[in-house]
XYZ file of N, CA and C in Angstrom:
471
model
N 79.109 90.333 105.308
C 80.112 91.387 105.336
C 81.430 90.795 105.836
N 82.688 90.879 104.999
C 83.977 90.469 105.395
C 84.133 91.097 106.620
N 85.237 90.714 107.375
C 86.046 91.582 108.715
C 86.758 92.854 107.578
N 86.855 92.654 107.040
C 87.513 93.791 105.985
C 87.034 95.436 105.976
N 85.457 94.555 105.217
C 84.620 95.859 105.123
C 84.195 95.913 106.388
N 83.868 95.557 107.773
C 83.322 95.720 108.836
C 84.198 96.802 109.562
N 85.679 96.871 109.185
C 86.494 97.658 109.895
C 86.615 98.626 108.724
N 86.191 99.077 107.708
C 86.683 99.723 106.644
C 85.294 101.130 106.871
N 84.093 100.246 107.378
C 82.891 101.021 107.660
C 82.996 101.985 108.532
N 84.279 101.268 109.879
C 84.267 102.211 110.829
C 85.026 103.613 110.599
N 86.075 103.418 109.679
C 87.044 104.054 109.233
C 86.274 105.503 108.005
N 85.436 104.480 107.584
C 84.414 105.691 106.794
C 83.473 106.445 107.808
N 82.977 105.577 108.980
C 82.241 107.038 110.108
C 82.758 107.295 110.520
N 84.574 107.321 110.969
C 85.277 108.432 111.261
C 85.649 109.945 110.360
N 85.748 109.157 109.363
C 85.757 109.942 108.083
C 84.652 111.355 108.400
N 83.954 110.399 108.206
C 82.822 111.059 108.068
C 82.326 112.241 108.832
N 82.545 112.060 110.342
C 82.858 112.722 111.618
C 83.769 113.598 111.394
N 84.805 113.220 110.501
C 86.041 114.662 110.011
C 85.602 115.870 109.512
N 84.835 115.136 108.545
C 84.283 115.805 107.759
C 83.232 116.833 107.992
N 82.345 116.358 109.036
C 81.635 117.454 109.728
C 82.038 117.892 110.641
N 83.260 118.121 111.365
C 83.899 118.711 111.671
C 84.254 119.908 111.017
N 84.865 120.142 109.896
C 85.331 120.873 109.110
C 86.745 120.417 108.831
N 87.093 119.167 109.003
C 88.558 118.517 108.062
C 88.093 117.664 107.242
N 89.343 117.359 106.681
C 88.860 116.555 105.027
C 88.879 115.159 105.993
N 88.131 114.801 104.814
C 87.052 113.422 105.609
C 88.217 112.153 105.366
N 88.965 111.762 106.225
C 90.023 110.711 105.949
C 89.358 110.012 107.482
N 89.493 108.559 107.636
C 89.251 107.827 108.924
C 90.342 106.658 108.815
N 90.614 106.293 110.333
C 91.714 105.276 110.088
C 91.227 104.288 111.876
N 91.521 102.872 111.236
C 91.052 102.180 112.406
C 92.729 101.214 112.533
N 93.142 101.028 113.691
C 94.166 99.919 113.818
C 93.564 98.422 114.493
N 93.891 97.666 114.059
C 93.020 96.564 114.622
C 94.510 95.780 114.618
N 94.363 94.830 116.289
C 94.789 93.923 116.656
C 94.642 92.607 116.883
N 94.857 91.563 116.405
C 93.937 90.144 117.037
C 92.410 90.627 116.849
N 91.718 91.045 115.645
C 90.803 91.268 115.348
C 89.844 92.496 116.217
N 90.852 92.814 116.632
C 90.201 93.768 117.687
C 90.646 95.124 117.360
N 90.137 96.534 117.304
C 90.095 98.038 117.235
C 91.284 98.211 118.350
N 91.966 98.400 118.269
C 93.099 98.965 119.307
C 93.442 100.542 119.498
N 92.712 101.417 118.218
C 92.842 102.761 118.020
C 92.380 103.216 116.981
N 91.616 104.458 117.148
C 91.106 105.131 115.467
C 91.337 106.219 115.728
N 91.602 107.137 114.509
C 91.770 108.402 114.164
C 91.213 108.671 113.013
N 90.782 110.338 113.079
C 90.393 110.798 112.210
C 91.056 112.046 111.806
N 91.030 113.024 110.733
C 91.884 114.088 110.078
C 91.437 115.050 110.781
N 91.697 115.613 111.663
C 91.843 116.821 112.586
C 92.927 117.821 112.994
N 93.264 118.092 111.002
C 94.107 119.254 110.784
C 93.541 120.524 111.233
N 92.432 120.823 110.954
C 91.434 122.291 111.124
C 91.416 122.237 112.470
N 90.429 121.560 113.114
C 90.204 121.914 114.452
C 91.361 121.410 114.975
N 92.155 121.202 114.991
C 93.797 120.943 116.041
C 94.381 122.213 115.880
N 94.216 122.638 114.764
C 95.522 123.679 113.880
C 96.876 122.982 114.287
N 97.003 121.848 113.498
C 98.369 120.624 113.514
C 98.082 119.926 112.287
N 99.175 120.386 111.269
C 99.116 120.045 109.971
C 99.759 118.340 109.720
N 100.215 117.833 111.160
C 100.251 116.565 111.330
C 99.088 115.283 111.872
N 97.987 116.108 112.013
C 96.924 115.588 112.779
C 95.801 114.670 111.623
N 96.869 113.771 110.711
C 96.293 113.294 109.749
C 95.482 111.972 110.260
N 94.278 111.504 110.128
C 93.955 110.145 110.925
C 94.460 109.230 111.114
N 95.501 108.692 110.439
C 96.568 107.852 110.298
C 97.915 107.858 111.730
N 97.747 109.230 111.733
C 99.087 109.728 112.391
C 98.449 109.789 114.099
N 96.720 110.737 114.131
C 96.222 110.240 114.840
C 96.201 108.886 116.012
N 95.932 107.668 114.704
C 95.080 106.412 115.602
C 96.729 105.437 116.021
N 97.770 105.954 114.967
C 99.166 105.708 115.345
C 99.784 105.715 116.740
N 99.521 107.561 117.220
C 99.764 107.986 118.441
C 98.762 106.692 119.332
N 97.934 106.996 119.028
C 96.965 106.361 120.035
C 97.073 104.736 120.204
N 97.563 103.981 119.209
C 97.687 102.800 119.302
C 98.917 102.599 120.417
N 99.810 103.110 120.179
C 101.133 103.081 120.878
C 100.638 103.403 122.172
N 100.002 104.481 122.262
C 99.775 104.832 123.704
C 98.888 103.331 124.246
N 98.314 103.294 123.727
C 97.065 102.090 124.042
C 97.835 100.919 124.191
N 98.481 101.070 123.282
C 99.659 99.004 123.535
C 100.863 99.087 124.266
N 101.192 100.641 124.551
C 102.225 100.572 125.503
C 103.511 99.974 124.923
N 103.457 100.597 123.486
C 104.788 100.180 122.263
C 104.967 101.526 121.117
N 105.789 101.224 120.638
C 106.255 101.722 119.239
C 106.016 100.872 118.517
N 106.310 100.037 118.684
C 106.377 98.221 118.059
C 104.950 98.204 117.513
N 104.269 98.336 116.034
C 103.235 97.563 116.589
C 103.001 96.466 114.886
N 103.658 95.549 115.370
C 104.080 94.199 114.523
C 102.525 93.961 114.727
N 101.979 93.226 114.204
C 100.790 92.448 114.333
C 99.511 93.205 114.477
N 99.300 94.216 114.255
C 98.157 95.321 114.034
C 97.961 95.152 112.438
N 97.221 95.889 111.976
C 96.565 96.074 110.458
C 95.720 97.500 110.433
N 96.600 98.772 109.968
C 95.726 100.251 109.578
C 94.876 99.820 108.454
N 93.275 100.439 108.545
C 92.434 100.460 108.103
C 92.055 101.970 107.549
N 92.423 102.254 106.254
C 92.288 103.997 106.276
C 91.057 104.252 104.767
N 90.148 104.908 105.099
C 89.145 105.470 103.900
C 90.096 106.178 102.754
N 91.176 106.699 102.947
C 91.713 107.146 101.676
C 93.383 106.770 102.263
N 93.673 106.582 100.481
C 95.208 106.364 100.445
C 95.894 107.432 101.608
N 96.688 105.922 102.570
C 97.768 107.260 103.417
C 98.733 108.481 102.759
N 99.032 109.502 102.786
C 99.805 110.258 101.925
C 101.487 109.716 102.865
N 102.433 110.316 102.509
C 103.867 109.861 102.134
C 104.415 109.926 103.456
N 104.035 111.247 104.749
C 104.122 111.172 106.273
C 103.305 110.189 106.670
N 102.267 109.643 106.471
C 101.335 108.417 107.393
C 101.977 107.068 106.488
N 102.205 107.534 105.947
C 103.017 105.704 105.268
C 104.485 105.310 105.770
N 104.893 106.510 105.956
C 106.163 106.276 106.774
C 106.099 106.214 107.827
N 105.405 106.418 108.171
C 105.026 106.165 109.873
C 104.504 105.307 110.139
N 103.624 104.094 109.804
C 103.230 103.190 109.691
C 104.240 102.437 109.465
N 105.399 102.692 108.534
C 106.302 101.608 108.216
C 107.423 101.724 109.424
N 107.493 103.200 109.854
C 108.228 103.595 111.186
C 107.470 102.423 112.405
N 106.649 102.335 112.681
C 105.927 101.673 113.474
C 106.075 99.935 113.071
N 106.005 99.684 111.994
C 106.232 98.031 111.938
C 104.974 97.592 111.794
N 104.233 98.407 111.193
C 102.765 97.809 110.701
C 102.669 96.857 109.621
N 102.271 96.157 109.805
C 102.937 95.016 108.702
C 101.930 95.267 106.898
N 100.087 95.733 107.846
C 99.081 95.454 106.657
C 99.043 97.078 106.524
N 98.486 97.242 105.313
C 97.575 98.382 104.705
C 96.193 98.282 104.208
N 95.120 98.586 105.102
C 93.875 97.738 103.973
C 93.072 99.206 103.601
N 93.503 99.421 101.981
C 92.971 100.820 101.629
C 91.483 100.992 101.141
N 90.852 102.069 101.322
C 89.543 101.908 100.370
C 89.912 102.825 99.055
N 89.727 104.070 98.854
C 89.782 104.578 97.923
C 91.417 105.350 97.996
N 91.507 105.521 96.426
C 92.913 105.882 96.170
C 93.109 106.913 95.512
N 94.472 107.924 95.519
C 94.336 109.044 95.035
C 94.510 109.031 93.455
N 94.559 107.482 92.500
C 94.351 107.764 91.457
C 93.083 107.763 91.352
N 92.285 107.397 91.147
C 90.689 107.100 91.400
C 90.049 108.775 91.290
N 90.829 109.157 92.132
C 89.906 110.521 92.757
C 91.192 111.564 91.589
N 92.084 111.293 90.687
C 92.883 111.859 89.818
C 93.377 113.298 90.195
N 93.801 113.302 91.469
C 94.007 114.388 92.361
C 95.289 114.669 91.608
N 95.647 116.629 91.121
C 96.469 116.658 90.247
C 97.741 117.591 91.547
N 97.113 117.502 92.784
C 98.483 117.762 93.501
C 99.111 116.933 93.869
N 99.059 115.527 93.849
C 99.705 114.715 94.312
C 100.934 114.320 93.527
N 100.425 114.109 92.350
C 101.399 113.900 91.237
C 101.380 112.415 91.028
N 102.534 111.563 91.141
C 102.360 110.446 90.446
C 102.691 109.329 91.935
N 102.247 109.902 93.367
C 102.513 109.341 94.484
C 101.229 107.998 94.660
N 102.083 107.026 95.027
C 101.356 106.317 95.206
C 101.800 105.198 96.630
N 101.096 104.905 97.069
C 102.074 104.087 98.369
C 102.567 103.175 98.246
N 102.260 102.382 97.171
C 103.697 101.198 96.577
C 104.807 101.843 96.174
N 104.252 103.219 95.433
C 106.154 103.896 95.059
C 106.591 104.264 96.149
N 106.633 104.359 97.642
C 106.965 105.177 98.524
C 107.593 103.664 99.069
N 106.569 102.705 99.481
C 107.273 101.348 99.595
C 108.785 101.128 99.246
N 108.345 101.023 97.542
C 109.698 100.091 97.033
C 110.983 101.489 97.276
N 110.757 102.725 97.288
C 111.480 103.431 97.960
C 112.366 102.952 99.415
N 111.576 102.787 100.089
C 112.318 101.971 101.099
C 113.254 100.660 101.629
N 112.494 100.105 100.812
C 112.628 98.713 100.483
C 112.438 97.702 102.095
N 111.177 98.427 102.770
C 110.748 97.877 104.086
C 109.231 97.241 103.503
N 108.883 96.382 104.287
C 107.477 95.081 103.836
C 106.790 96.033 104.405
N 105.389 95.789 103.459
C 104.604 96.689 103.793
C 103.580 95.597 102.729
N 102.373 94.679 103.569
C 101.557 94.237 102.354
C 100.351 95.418 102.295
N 99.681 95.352 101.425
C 98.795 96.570 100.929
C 97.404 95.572 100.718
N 96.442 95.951 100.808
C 95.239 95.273 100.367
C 94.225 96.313 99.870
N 93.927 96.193 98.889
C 93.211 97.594 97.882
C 91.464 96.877 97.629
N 90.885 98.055 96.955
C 89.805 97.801 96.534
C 88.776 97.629 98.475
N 89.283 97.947 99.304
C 87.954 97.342 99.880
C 87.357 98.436 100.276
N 85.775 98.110 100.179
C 84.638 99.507 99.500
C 85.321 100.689 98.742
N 85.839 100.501 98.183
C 86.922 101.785 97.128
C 85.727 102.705 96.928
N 84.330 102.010 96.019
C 83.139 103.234 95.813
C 82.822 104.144 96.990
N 82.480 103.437 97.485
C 81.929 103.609 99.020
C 83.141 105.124 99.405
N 84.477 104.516 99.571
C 85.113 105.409 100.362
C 85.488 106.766 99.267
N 85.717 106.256 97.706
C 85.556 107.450 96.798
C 84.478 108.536 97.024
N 83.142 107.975 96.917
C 82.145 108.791 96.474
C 82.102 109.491 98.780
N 82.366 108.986 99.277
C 82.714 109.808 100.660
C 83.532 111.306 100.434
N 84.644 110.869 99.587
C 85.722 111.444 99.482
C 85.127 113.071 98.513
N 84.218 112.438 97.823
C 84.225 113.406 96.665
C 82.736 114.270 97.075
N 82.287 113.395 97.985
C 81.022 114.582 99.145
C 81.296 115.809 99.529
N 82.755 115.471 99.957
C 83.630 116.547 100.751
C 83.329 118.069 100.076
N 83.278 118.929 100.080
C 83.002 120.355 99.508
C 84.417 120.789 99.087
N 85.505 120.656 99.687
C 86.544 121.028 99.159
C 87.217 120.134 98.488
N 86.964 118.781 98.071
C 87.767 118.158 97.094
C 87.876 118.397 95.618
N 87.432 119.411 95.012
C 87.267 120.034 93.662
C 88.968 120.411 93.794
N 89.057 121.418 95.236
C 90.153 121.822 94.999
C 91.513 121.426 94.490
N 91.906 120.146 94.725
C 92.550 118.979 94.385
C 92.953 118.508 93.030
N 91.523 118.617 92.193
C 91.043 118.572 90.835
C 91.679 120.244 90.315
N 92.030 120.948 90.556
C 92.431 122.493 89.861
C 91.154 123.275 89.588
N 89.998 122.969 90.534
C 88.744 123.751 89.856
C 88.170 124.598 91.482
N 89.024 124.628 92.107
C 89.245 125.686 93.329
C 88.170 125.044 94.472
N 87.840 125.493 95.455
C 87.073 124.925 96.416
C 85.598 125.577 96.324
């Protein structure tokens, strides 16, 4: 097992943990010098905070944890593509990596439209490397467990 998928696993049992919760199943790990420095998971429902995306989550928490804004030399680890607030915030933060599993073309989600986090990138025109494909099945077929991801698809929840 790469360090890749080893941190990509954890990011899917956060997920996963969202998910039985009652939020949509997204997980996100920050790793430093090979090390977990912060995870979050999507705890829009039970927060009632439509910002409480896992991303935005393990963000807060990294900063708190490293005692920065700064966080140059970390790498977010997220089960599904960040949407357009957790990518900017990540790039707000100075995160240098992205290592995604599954993506919202994949899952042909028709609210998103044609968003993708390289177009939000070259929008900026701030570095941001991306690393795709790791467990993509894995974190898709997570994604599509979910009971309400039909909704997404136009075929209601």
């Amino acid at each position: 097992m790469t360090e890749h998928e080893q941190f990509m696993q954890r990011a899917m049992a956060l997920a996963t943990q969202a998910m039985n919760e009652g939020n949509r199943p997204a997980g996100c790990v920050i790793v430093k010098d090979a090390k977990i420095v912060a995870e979050g998971r999507n705890l829009v429902h039970t927060e009632l905070d439509p910002t409480a995306h896992g991303e935005i989550v393990a963000i807060r928490r990294a900063a708190s944890n490293l005692g920065t804004v700064d966080l140059s030399g970390c790498t977010l680890y997220s089960s599904l593509e960040p949407c357009a607030m957790c990518c900017w915030a990540m790039i707000d933060a100075r995160i240098p990596r992205l290592v995604l599993g599954c993506r919202h073309a994949q899952l042909e989600r028709k609210d998103i439209g044609s968003y993708s986090v390289e177009a939000l990138v070259a929008m900026t025109g701030r570095p941001l490397e991306i690393v795709t494909g790791v467990l993509a099945q894995e974190c898709e077929a997570l994604r599509r467990s979910w009971p309400g991801w039909r909704a997404f698809q136009g075929e209601g929840e």
